[in-house]
mmCIF file of C-alpha atoms in Angstrom:
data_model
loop_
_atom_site.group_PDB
_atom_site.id
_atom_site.type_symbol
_atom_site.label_atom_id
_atom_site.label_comp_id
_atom_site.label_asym_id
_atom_site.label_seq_id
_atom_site.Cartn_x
_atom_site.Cartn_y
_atom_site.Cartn_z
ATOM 1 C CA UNK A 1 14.602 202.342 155.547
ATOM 2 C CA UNK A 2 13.066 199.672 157.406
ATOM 3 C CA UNK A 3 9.566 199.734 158.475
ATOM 4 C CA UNK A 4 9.142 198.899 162.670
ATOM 5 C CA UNK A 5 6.548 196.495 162.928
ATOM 6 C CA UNK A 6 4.319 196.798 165.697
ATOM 7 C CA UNK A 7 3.639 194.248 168.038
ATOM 8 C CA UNK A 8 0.634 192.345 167.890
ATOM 9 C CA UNK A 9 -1.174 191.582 171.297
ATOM 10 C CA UNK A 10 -4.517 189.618 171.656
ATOM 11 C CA UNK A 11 -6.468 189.393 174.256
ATOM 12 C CA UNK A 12 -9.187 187.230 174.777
ATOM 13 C CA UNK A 13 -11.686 188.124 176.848
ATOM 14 C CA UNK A 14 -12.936 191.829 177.617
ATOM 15 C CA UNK A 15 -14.222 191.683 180.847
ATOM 16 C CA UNK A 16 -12.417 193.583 183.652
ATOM 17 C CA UNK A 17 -9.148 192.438 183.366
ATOM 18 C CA UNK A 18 -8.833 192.615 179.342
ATOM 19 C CA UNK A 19 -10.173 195.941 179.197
ATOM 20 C CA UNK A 20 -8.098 197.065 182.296
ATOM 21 C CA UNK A 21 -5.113 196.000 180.214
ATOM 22 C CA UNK A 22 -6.140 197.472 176.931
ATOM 23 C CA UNK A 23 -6.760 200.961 178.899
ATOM 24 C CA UNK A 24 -2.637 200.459 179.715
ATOM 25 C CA UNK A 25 -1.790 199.804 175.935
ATOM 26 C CA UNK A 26 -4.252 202.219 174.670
ATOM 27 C CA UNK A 27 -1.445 204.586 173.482
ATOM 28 C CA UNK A 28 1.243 202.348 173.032
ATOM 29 C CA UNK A 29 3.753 203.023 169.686
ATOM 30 C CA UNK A 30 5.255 199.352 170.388
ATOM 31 C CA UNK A 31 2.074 197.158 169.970
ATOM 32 C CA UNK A 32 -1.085 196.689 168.341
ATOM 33 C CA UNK A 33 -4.010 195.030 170.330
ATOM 34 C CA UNK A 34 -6.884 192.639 169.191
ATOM 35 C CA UNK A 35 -9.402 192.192 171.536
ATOM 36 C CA UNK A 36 -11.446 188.570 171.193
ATOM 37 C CA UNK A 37 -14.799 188.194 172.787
ATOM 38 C CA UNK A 38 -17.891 186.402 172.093
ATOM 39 C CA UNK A 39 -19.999 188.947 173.024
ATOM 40 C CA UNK A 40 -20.087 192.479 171.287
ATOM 41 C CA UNK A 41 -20.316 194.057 174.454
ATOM 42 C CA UNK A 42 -18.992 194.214 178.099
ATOM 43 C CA UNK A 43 -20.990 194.384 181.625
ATOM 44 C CA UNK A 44 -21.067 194.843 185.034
ATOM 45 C CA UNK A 45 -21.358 191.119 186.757
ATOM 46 C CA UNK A 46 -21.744 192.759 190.335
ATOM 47 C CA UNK A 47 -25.471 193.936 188.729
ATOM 48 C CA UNK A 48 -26.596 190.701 187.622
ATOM 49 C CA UNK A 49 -28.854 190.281 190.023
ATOM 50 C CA UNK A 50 -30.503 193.607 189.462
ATOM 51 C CA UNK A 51 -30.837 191.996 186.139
ATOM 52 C CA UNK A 52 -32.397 188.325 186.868
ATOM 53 C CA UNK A 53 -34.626 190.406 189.438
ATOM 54 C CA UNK A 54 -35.766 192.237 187.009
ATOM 55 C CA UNK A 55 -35.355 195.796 188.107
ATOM 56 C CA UNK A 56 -32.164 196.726 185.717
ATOM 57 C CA UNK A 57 -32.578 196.047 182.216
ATOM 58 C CA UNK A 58 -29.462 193.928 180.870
ATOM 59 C CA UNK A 59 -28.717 197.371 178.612
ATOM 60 C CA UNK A 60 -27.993 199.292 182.050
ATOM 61 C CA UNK A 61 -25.440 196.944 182.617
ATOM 62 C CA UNK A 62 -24.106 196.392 179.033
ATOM 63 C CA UNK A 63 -21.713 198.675 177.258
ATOM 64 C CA UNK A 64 -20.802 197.688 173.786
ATOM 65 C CA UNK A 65 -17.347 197.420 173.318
ATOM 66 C CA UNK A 66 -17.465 199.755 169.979
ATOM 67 C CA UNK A 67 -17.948 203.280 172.536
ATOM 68 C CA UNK A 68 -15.307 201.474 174.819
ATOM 69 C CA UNK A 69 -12.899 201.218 172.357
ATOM 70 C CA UNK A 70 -13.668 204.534 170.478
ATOM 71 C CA UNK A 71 -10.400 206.559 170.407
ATOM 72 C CA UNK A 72 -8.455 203.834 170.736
ATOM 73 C CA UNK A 73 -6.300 203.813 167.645
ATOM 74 C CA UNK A 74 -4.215 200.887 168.548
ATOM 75 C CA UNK A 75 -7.065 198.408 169.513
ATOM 76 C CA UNK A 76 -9.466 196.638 167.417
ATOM 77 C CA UNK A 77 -12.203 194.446 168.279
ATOM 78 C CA UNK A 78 -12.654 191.209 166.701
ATOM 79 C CA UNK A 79 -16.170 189.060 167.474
ATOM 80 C CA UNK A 80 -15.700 185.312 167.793
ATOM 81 C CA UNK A 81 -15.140 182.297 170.240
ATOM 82 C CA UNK A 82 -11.699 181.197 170.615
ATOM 83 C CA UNK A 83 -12.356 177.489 169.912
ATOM 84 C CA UNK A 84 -8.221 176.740 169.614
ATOM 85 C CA UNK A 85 -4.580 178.077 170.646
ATOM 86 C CA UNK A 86 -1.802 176.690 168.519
ATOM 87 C CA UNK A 87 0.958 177.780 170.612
ATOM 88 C CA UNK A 88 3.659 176.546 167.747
ATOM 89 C CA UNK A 89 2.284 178.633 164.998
ATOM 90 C CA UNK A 90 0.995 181.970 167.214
ATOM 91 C CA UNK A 91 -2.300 181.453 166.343
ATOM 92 C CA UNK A 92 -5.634 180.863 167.686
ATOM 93 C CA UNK A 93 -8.349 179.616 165.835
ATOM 94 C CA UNK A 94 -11.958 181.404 166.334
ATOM 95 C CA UNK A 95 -15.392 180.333 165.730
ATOM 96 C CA UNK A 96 -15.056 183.066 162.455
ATOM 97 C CA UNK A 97 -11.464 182.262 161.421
ATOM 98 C CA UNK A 98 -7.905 182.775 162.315
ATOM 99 C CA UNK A 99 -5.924 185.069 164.573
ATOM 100 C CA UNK A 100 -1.990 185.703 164.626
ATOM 101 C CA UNK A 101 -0.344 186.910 167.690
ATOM 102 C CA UNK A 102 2.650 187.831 169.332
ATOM 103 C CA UNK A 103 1.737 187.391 172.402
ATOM 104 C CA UNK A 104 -1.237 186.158 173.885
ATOM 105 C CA UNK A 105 -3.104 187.232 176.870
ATOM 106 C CA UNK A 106 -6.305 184.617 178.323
ATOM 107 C CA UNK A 107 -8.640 187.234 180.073
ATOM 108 C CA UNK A 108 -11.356 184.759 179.815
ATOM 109 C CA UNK A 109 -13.005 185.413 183.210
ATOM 110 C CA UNK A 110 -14.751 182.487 185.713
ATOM 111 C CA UNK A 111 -16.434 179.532 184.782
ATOM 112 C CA UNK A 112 -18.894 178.411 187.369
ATOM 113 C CA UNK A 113 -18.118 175.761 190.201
ATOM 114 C CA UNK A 114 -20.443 173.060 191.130
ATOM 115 C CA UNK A 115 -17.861 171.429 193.520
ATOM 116 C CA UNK A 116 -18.039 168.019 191.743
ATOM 117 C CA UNK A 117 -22.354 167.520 192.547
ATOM 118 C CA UNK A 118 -23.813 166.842 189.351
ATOM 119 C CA UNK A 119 -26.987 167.277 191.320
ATOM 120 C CA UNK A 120 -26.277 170.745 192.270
ATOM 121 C CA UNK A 121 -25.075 171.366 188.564
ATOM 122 C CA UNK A 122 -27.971 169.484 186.828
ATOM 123 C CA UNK A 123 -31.008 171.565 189.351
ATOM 124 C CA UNK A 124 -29.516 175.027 189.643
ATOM 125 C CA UNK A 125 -29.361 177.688 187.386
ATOM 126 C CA UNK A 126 -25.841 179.688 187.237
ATOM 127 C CA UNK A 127 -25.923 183.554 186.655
ATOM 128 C CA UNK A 128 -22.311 184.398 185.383
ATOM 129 C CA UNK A 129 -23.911 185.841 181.848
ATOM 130 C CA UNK A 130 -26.426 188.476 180.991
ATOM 131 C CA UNK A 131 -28.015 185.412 179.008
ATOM 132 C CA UNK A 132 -27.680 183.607 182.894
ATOM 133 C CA UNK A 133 -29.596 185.915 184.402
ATOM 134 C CA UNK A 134 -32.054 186.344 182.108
ATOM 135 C CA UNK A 135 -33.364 183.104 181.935
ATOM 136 C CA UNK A 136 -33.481 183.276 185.466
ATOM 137 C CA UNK A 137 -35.745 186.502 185.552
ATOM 138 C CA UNK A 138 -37.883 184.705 182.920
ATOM 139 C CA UNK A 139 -38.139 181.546 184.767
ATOM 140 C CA UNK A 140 -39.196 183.271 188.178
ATOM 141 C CA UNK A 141 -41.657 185.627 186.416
ATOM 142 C CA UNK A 142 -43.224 182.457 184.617
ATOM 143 C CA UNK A 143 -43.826 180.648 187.861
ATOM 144 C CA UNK A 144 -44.997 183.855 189.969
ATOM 145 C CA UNK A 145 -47.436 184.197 187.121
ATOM 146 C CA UNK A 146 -48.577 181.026 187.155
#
């Protein structure tokens, strides 16, 4: 008797859109799901403000993946930053190691526009992390204290 092989998905990225998709697969027979991220946890961008303003702490706005995922039994959570897809061998290559996949899902989220004006981009601070927004907060509280 032969053995049915689950299919393995990986998604990289576990902001909305990866964890909206695993919450679809999450009882799946047919595959098994990796989820990639840098980060160990998820959060709510919409609050970042709250955040760099100082009146949220970034753990109000953080959930680590590990509660997210609890019950899950399909999904695991791998920790790493996808530094290379090679399409021909189903693989992507993480800061940590290696990853084989079946198919591959790129939930990897925004990347902040500076419209070309190196200006803009070398005098402005961007807040599309909790890291982002933090620096921020610090940099206003420095200067208000000053």
């Amino acid at each position: 008797m032969e053995v049915d092989k689950k299919k393995r998905i990986v998604i990289v990225g576990g902001g909305f859109a990866g964890i909206e998709l695993i919450n679809k697969l999450k009882k799946s027979d047919v595959y098994e799901v990796v989820l990639v991220d840098l980060n160990n946890y998820n959060f709510f961008p919409p609050l970042l403000y709250q955040v760099a303003s100082g009146f949220m702490e970034p753990s109000a706005i953080s959930y680590p993946f590990r509660k997210i995922l609890r019950g899950k039994e399909n999904v695991r959570f791998r920790l790493g930053a996808l530094q290379k897809v090679v399409s021909e061998e189903n693989k992507i290559v993480l800061s940590n190691g290696e990853l084989f996949y079946d198919i591959l899902i790129m939930a990897t989220g925004t990347e902040t526009n500076f419209f070309g004006n190196e200006n803009v981009k070398k005098h402005s601070l961007p807040m599309k992390t909790i890291g982002d927004a933090l620096a921020l907060r610090n940099l206003l509280f420095t200067r208000l204290e000053r």
